[in-house]
CSV table of C-alpha atoms in Angstrom, one decimal:
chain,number,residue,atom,x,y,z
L,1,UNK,CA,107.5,63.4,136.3
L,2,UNK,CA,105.0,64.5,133.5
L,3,UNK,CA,105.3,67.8,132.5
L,4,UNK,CA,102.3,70.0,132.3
L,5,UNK,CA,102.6,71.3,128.9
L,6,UNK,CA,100.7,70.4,125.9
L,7,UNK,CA,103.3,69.4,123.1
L,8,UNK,CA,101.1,70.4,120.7
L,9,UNK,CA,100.6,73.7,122.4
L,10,UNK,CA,104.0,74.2,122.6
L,11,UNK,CA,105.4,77.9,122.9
L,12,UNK,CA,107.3,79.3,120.3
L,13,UNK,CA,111.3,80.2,121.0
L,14,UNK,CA,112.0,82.9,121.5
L,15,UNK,CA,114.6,85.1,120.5
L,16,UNK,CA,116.4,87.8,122.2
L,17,UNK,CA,117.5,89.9,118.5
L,18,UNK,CA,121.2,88.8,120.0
L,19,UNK,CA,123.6,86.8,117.9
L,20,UNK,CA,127.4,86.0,118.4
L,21,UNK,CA,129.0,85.7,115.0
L,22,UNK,CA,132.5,84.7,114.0
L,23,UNK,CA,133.9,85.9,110.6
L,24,UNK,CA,137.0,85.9,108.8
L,25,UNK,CA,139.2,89.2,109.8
L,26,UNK,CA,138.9,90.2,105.8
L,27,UNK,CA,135.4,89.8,105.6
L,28,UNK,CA,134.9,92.0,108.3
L,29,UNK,CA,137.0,94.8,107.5
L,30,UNK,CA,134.8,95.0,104.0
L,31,UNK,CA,131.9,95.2,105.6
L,32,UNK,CA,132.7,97.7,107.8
L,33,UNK,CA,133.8,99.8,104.7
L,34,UNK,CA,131.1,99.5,102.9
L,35,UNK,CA,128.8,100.0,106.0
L,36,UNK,CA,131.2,103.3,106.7
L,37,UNK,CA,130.7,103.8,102.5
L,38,UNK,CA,126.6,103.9,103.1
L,39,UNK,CA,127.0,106.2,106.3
L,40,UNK,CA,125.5,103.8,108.8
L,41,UNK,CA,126.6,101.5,111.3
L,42,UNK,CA,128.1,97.9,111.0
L,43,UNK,CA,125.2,96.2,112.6
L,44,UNK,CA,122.2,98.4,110.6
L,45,UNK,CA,124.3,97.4,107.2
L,46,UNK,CA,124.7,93.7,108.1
L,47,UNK,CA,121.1,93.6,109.7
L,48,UNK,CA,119.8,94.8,105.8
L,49,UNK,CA,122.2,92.4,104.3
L,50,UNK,CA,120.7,89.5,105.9
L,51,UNK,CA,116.9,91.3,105.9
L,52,UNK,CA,117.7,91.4,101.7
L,53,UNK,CA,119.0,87.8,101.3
L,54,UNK,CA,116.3,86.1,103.6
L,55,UNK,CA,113.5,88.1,101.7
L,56,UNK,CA,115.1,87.0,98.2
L,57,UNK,CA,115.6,83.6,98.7
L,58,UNK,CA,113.3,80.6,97.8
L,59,UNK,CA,111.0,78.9,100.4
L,60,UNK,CA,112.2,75.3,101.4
L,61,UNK,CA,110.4,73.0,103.0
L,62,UNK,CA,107.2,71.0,103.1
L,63,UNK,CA,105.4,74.0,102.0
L,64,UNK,CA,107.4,75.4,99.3
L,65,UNK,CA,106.9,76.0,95.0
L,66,UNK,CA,107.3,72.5,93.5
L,67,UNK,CA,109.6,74.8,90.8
L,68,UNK,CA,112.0,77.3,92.7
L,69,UNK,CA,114.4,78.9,90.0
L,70,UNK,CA,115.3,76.6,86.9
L,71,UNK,CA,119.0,76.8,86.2
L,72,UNK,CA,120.3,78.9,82.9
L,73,UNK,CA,122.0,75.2,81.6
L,74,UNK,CA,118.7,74.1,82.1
L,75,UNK,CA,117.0,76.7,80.1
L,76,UNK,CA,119.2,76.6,77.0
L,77,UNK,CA,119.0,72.9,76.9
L,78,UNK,CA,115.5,73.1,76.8
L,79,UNK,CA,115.1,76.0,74.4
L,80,UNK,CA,117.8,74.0,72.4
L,81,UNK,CA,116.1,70.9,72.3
L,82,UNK,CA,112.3,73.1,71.2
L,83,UNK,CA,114.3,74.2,68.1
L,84,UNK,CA,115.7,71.0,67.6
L,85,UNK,CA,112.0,69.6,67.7
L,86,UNK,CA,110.8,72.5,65.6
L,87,UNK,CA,112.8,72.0,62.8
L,88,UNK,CA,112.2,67.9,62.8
L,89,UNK,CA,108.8,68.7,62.5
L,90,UNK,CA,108.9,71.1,59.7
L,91,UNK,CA,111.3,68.6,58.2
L,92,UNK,CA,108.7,65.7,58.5
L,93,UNK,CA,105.9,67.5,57.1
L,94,UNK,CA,108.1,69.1,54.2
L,95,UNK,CA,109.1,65.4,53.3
L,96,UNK,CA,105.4,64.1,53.8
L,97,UNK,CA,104.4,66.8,51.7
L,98,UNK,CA,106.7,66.2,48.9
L,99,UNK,CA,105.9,62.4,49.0
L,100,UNK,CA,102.1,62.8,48.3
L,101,UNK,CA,102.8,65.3,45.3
């Protein structure tokens, strides 16, 4: 039988703001203090948590920045190698300066 809706039409899920999580027993005794620590409840602290972390992290996907967050190896390798480049340079044109005096 052929259904009647449009696939690309499609509705959107939805979702009911409901979610069953399991956590280690440790896990969930800190954040409870620290929710208890801030003076609200468990579910408005973990509710932030996650609000924070999705809002921080990069976009993925199709759509996302070709460069998301260059690693700090990364960055002193390539400052490294600059300076490294720099002084060859200076080098060179020290030596080719000396050579046509």
């Amino acid at each position: 039988m052929a259904s009647n809706v449009d696939p690309v039409e499609a509705p959107e899920p939805s979702h009911s703001g409901r979610l069953l999580l399991r956590m280690p027993r440790t896990l969930h005794a800190e954040l409870a203090a620290r929710s208890d620590a801030e003076g609200v409840s468990l579910n408005q602290f973990i509710v932030a948590a996650l609000a924070r972390t999705v809002s921080q992290a990069p976009a993925s996907g199709p759509d996302a920045p070709a460069q998301a967050r260059v690693p700090r190896t990364l960055r002193l390798a390539l400052v490294a190698n600059a300076i490294v480049v720099a002084l060859a340079a200076g080098t060179a044109i020290a030596l080719i300066l000396f050579a046509w005096h």
